[in-house]
Coordinates of C-alpha atoms in Angstrom, one line a residue:
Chain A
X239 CA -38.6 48.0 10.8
X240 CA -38.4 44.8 12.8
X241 CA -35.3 42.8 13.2
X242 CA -34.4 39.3 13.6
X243 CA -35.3 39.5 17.3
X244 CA -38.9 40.6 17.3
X245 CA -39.8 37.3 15.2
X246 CA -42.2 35.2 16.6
X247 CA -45.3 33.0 15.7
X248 CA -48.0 35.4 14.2
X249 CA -45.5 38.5 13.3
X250 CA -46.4 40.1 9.9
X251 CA -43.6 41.3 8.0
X252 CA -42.8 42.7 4.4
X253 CA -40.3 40.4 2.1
X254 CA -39.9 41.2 -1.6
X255 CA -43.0 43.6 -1.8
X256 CA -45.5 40.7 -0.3
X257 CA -46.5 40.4 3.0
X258 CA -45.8 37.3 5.1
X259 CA -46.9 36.1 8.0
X260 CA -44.4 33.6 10.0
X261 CA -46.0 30.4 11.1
X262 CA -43.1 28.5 12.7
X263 CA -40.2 30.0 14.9
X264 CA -37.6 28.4 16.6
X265 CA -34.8 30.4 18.3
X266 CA -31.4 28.7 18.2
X267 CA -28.2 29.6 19.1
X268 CA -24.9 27.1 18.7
X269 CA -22.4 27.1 21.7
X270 CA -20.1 29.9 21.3
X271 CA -21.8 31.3 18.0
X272 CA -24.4 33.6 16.8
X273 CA -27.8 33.2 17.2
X274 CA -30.1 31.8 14.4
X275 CA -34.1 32.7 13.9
X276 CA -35.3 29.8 12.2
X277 CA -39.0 30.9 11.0
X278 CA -41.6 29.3 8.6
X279 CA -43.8 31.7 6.3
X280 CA -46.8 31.9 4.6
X281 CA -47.1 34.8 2.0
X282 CA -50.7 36.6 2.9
X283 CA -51.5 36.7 -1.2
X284 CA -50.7 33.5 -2.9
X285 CA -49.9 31.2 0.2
X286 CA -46.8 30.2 -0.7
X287 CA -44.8 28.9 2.3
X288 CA -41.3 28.8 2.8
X289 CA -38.9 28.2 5.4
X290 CA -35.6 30.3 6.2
X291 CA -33.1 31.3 8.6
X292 CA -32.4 34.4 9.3
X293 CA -29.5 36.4 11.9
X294 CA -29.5 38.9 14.5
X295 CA -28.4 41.9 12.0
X296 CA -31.4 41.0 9.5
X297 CA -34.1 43.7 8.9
X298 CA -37.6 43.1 7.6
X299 CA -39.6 45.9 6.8
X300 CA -43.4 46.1 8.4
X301 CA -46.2 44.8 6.1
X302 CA -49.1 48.2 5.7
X303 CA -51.6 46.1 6.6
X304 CA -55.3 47.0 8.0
X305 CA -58.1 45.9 8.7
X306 CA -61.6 47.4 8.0
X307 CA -65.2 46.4 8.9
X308 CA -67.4 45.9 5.7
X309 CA -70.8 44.0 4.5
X310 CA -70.7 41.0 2.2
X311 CA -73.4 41.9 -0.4
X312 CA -73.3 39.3 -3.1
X313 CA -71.3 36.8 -5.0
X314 CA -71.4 36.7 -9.1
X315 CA -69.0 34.8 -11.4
X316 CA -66.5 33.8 -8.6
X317 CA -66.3 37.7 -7.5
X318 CA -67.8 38.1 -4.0
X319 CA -67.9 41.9 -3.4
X320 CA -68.1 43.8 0.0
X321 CA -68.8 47.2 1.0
X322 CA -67.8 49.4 3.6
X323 CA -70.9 50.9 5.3
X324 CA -69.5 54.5 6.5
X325 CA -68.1 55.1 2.9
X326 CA -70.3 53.0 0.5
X327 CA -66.9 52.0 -1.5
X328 CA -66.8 48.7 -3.0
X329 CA -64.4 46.3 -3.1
X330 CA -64.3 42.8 -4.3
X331 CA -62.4 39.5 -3.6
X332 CA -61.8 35.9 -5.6
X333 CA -63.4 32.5 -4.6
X334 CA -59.4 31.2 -4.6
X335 CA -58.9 34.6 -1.9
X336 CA -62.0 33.6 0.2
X337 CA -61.5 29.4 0.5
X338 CA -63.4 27.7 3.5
X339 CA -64.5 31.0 4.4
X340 CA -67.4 30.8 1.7
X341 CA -69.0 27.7 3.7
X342 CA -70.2 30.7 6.3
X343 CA -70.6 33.8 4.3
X344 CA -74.5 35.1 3.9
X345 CA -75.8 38.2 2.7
X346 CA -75.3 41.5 4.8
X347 CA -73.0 39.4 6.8
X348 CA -70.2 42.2 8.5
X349 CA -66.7 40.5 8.3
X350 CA -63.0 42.1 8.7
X351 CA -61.3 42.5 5.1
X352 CA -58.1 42.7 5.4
X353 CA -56.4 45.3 2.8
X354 CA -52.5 45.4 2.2
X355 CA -52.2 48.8 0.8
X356 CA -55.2 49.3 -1.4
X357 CA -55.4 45.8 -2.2
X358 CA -58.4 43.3 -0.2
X359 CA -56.2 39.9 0.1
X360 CA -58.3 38.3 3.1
X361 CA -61.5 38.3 5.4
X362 CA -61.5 37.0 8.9
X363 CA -65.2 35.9 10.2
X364 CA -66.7 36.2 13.0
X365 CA -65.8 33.1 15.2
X366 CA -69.1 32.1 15.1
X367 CA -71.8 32.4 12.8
X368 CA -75.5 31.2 12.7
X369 CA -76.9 29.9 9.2
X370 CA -80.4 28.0 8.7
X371 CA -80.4 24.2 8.1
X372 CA -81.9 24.0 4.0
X373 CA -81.7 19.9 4.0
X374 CA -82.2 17.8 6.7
X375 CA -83.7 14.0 6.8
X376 CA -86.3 14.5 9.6
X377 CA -85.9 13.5 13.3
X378 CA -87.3 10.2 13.7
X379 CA -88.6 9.9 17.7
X380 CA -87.5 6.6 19.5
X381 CA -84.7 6.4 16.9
X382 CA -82.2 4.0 18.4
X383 CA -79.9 3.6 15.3
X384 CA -77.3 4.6 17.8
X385 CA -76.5 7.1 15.7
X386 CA -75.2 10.4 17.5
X387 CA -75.1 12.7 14.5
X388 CA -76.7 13.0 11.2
X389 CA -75.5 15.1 8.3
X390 CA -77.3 18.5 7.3
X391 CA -76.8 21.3 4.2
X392 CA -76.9 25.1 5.6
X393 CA -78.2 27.7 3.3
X394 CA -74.3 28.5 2.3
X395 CA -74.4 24.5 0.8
X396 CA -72.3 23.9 3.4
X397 CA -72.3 20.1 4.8
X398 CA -72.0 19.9 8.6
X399 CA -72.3 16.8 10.9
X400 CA -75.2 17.6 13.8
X401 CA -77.1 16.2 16.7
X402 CA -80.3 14.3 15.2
X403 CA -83.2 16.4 16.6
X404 CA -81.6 19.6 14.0
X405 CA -84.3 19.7 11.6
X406 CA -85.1 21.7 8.4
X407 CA -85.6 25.5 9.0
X408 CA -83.5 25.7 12.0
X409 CA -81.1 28.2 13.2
X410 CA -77.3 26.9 14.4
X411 CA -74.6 28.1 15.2
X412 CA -71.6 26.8 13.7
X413 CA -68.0 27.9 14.9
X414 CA -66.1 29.4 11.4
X415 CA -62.5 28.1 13.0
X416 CA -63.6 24.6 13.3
X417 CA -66.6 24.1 10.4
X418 CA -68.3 22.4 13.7
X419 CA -72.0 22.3 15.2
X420 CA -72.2 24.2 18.2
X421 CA -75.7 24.7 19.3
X422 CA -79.2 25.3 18.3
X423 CA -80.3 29.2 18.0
X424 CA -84.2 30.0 18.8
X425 CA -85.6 33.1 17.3
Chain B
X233 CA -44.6 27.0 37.9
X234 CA -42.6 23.5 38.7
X235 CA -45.4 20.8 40.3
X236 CA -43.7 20.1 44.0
X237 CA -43.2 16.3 41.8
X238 CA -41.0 18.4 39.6
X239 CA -39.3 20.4 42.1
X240 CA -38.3 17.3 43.6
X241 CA -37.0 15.8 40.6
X242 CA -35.5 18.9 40.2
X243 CA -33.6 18.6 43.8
X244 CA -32.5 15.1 43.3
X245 CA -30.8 16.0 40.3
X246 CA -28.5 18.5 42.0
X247 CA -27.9 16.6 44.4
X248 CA -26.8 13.7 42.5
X249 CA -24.5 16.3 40.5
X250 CA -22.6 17.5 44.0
X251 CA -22.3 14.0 45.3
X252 CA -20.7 12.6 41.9
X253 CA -18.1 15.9 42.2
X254 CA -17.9 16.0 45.9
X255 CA -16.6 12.2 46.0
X256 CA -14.2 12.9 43.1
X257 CA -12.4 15.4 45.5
X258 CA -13.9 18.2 43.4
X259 CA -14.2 21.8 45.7
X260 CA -17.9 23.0 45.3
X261 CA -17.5 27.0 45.1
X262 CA -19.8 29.6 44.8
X263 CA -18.4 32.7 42.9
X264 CA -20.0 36.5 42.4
X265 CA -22.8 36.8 39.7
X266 CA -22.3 40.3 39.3
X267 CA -19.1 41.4 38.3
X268 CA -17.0 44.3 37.0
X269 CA -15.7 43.0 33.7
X270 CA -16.4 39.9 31.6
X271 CA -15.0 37.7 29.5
X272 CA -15.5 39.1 26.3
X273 CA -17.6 36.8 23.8
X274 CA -18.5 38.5 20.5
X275 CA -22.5 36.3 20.3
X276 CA -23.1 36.6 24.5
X277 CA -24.7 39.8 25.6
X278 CA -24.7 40.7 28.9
X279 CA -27.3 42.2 31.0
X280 CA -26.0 45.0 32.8
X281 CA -26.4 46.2 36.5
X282 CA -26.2 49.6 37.7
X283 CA -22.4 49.9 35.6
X284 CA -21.3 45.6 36.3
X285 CA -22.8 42.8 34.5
X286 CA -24.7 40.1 35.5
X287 CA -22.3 37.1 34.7
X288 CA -22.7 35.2 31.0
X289 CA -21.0 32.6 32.6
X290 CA -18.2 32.0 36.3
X291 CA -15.5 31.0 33.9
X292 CA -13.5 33.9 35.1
X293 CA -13.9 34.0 38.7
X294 CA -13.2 29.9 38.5
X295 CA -10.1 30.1 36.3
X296 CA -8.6 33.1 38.6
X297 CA -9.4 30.5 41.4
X298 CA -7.5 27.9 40.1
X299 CA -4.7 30.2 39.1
X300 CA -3.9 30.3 43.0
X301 CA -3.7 27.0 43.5
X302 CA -7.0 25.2 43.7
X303 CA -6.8 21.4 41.9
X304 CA -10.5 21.0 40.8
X305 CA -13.5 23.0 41.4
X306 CA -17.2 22.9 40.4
X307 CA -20.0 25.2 40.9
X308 CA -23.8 25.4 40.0
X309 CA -24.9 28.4 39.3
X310 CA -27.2 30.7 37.6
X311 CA -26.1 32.7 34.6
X312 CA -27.9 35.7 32.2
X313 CA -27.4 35.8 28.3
X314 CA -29.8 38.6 27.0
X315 CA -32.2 37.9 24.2
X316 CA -31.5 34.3 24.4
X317 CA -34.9 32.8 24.7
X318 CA -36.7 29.8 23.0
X319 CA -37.1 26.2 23.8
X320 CA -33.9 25.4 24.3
X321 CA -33.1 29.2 25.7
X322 CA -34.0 30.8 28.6
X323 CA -32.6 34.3 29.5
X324 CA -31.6 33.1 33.0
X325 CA -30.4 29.3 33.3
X326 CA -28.8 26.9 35.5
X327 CA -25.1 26.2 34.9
X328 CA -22.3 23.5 36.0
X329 CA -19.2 24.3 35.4
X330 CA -15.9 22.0 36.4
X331 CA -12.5 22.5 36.2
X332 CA -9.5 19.8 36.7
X333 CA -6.1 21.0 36.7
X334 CA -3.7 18.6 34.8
X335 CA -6.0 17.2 32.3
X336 CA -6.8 18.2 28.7
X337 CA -9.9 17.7 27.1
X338 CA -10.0 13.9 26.2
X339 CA -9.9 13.2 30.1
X340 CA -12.8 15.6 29.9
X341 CA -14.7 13.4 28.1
X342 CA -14.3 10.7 29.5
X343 CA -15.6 11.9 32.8
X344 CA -18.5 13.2 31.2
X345 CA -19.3 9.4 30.7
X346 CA -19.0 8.6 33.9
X347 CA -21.0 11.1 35.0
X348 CA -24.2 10.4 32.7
X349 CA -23.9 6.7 34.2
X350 CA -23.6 7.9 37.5
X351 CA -26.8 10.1 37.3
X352 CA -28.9 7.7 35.2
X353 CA -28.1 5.3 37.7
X354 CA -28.9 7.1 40.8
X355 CA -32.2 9.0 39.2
X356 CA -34.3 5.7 38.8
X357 CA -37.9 6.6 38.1
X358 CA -37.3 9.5 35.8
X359 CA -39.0 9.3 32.3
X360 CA -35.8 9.5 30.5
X361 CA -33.5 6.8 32.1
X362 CA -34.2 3.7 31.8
X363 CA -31.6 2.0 33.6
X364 CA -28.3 2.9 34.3
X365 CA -26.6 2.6 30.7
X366 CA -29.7 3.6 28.5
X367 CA -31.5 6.9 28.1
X368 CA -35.1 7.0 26.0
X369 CA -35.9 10.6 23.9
X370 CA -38.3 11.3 22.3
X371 CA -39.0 7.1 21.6
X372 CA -35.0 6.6 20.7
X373 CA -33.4 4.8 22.9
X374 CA -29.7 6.1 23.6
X375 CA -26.4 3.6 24.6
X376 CA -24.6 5.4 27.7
X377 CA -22.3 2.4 27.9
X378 CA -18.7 4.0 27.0
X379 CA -16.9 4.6 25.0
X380 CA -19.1 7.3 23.5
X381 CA -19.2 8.3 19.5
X382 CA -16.4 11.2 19.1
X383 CA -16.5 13.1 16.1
X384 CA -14.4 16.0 14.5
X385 CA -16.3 19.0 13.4
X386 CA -14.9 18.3 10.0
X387 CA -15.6 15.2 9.9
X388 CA -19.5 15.7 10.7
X389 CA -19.6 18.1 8.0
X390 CA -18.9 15.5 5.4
X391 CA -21.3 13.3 6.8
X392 CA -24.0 15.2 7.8
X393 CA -24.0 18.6 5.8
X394 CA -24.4 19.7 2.3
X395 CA -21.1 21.2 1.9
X396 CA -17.9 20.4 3.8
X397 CA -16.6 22.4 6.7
X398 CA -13.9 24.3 4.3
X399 CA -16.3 25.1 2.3
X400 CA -19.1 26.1 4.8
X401 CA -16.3 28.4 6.8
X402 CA -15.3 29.8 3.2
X403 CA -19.2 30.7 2.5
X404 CA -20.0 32.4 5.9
X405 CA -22.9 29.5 6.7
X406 CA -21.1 27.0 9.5
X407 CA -24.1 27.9 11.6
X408 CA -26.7 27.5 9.5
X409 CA -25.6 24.2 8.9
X410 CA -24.9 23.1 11.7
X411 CA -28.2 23.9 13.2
X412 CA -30.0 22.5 10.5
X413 CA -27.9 20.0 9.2
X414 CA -25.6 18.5 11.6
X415 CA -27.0 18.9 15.4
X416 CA -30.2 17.7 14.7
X417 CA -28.7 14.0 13.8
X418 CA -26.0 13.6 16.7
X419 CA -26.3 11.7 19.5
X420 CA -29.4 9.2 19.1
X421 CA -27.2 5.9 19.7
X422 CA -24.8 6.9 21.9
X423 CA -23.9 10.4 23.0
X424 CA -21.6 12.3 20.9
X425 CA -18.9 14.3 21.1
X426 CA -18.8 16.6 18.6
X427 CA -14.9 17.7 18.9
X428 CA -11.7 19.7 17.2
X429 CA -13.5 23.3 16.0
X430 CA -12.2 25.2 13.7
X431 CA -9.7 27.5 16.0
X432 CA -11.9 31.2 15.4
X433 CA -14.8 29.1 16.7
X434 CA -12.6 28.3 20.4
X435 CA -11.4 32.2 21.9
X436 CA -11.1 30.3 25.1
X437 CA -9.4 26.8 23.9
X438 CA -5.9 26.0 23.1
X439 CA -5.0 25.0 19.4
X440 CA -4.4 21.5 18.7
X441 CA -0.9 20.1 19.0
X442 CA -0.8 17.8 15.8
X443 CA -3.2 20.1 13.8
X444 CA -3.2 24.1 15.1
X445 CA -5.6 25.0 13.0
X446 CA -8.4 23.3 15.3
X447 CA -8.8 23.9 18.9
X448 CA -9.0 21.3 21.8
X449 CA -12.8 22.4 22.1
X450 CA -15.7 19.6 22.5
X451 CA -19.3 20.4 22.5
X452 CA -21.5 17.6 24.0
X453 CA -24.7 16.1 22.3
X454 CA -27.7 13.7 23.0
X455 CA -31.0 13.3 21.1
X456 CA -29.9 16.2 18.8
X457 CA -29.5 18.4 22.4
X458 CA -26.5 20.4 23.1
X459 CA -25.5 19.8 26.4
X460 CA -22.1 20.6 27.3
X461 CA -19.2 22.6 25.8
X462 CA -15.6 21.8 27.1
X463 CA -12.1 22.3 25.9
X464 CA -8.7 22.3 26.9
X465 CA -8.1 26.2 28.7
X466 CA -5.8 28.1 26.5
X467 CA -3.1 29.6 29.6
X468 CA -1.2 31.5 27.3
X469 CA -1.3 35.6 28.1
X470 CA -0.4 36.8 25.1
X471 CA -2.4 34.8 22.4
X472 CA -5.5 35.2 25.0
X473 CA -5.1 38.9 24.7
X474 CA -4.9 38.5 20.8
X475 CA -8.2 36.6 20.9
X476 CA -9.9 38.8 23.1
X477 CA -8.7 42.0 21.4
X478 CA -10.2 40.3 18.1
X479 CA -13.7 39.5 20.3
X480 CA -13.5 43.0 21.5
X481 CA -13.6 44.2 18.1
X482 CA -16.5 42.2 16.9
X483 CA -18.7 43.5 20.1
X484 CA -18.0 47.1 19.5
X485 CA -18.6 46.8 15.8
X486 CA -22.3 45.4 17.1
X487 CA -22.3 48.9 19.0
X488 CA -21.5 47.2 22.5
X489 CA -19.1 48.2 24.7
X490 CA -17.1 45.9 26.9
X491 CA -13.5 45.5 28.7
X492 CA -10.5 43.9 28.3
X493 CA -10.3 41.7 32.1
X494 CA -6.9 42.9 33.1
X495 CA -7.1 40.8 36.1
X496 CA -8.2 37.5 34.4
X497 CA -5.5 37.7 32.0
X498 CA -3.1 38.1 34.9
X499 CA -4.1 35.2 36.9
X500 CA -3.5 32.7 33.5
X501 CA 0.4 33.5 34.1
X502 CA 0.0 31.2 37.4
X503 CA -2.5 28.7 35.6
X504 CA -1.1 25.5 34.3
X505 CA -2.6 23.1 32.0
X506 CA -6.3 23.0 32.9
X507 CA -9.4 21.3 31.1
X508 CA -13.1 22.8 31.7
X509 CA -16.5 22.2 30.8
X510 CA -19.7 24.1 31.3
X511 CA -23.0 21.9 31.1
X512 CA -26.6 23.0 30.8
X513 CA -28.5 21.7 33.7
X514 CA -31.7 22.6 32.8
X515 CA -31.5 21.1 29.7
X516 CA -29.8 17.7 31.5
X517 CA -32.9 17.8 33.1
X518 CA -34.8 18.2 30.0
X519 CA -33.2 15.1 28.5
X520 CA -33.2 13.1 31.7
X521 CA -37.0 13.6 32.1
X522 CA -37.9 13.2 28.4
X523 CA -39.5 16.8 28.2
X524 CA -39.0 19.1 25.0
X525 CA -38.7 22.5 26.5
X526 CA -36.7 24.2 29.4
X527 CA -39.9 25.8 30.8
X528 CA -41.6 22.3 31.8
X529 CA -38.3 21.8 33.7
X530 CA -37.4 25.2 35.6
X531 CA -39.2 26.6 38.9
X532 CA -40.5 29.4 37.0
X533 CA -40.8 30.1 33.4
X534 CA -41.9 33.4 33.6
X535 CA -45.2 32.6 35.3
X536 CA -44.9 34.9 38.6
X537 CA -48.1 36.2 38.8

């Protein structure tokens, strides 16, 4: 159990059977009376967020929450399924579970899934990922459009801003917290 | 850690605070921070050393002071509240405390004007003064001129919060509201005074003459910041043992343990009428340099290493 005093930013805990994680804190205490946790949640499973002030004497229970290593394997009719390579089980999540994480998830990629109980709710990525350019207008030498940046599609049909000498077929690295361009990978 | 710009800041601030009380005939003093027995307040934990405490606040040692005889006394000092950390919070803080024998809580007030005008005066070049009868927070700018706003705790209620204070008392949520409701809109033309709390809310003020179920307790705010909390000292023995027995209870039902001070209780048989007023200097110097938390303001902020 975790009471009033252990929230902070970050903290997972358990409300109602869902697991939350608090996204705003703010300690506050009036002169002569009680102290007051002031927190901001996000419910890990549907996203809800609330806000709600709680006292010293409340309890919230811990989320089970873990994290396990697996391999994205494919995506078919808005199921993307995963598997954990020491056990070979299976699991699958929704596009509306996965989000902006699709723009950087390719085949035999190894992400974290996160599992509340039995149940997959989230991945994290790793903070950066390389992907291969699929569309790019070609890099015109001696170009002085002033341009800095040119748009590009990576093989996830993810649209990325990038320096103009990116062409088609290239390797980059692209940072999964940002959705930014980061460098150029050689192979 | 404080940039040597901030420590200086820092140092002209206190200073500025001891010459304003120094030329008012004020006695600086400089009491014990570890002591025996505490005032007992049921929402201030101690931290405890070896079998003392370190002190919450010096509002006994000053009071048994003045119960032999001094007139007016101040003191800046450091106090301890466990677990109280958070913008506005820091486990150990800074603390001015004065004391003025013969007044009640309205001359109080009133000197707390003079005071802001004094220091915004003298501490030209910090962010949050601009001049000697304006303060700017957080891109308000805020009237020091007197007289400043003064408003009963009832009265902000039914301006400022959902339900009134009756009603907020009667539902068990007066903090809640005030916190989200009420504090956050006080003080952003002119300071307020946010005054007259409901009497279980004051263990350490005396009830009000014309309406005793309020106590002659003041709490201080600008730009939504508590500052200061004052009141007119309750000197009567009896009904401050009856208030402490009834904080006593509420700390050992939270499975603390604390004393009744004997001694203090004592030393109010000598005290007369007396008004005092504990302010939050770090905080002051929050406001007064238009910062947002007490950690850009203090030397350290838990950065020792």
């Amino acid at each position: 159990m975790y009471s009033a005093s252990d929230l902070r930013k970050g903290l997972k805990v358990q409300i109602d059977g869902d697991p939350y994680i608090i996204i705003d804190f703010e300690f506050s205490k009036p002169g002569k009376g009680q102290a007051l946790y002031r927190t901001k949640m996000r419910n890990m499973i549907s996203g809800n967020q609330f806000t709600q002030t709680y006292r010293s004497n409340d309890k919230f229970e811990k989320p089970d929450l873990e994290e396990r290593t697996m391999q994205y394997l494919y995506g078919q009719d808005d199921e993307y399924h995963f598997m954990d390579t020491s056990s070979y089980e299976q699991i699958f999540l929704s596009r509306e579970q996965l989000g902006d994480n699709l723009n950087y998830l390719v085949d035999n990629m190894e992400v974290e899934v996160l599992f509340f109980g039995e149940r997959p709710i989230d991945i994290s990525l790793p903070t950066f990922v390389n992907l291969e350019v699929t569309v790019a207008d070609p890099w015109v030498k001696g170009d002085t459009s002033g341009t800095d940046t040119k748009p590009v599609t990576v093989e996830t049909g993810f649209q990325l801003q990038v320096p103009p000498f990116v062409e088609q077929g290239d390797k980059i690295q692209i940072d999964t917290r940002t959705g930014s361009y980061m460098t150029r990978v050689k192979e | 850690m404080l940039s040597p710009e901030g420590l200086r800041q820092r140092c002209r601030l206190l200073q500025a605070i001891r010459s304003f009380f120094l030329g008012r005939d004020y006695l600086e003093v400089d009491t014990p921070i570890r002591l025996p027995v505490l005032i007992p307040e049921a929402h201030i934990q101690p931290f405890e050393s070896e079998s003392w405490y370190l002190q919450t606040s010096p509002e006994l040692c000053m009071k048994m002071l003045l119960a032999q005889g001094c007139r007016q006394l101040f003191q800046l000092c450091h106090c301890f509240r466990k677990e109280e950390c958070g913008r506005h919070h820091q486990t150990e803080f800074t603390m001015l405390e004065w004391y003025h024998q013969g007044w009640d809580y309205t001359s109080l007030m009133a000197e707390c004007e003079q005071l802001f005008r004094y220091l915004a005066a003298g501490l030209s070049g910090f962010s949050g003064v601009v001049g000697s009868d304006r303060l700017s927070y957080q891109g308000r700018s805020i009237l020091l001129a007197p007289p400043w706003q003064r408003l009963s705790v009832a009265q902000a209620f039914g301006r400022y919060a959902p339900l009134s204070l009756e009603q907020a008392l009667a539902e068990d949520c007066f903090e809640e509201l005030l916190v989200e409701a009420v504090e956050p809109r006080l003080g952003w033309q002119t300071p307020v005074f946010l005054c007259d709390y409901p009497l279980e809310l004051a263990s350490l003020a005396r009830p009000k003459a014309e309406n005793p179920a309020v106590a002659e307790r003041f709490e201080l705010y600008i730009g939504g910041l508590e500052l200061a909390n004052g009141f007119s000292e309750l000197v009567e023995p009896q009904l401050q043992r009856r208030r402490f027995l009834q904080e006593l209870e509420s700390i050992r039902a939270q499975g603390r343990t604390a004393k009744m001070p004997e001694g203090f209780l004592e030393s109010l048989e000598e005290l007369g009428e007396t008004a005092g007023i504990a302010l939050g200097v770090d905080r002051l110097l929050m406001l007064l340099l238009g910062r947002e938390q007490l950690k850009d303001v203090i030397p350290f902020a838990g950065d020792y290493s």
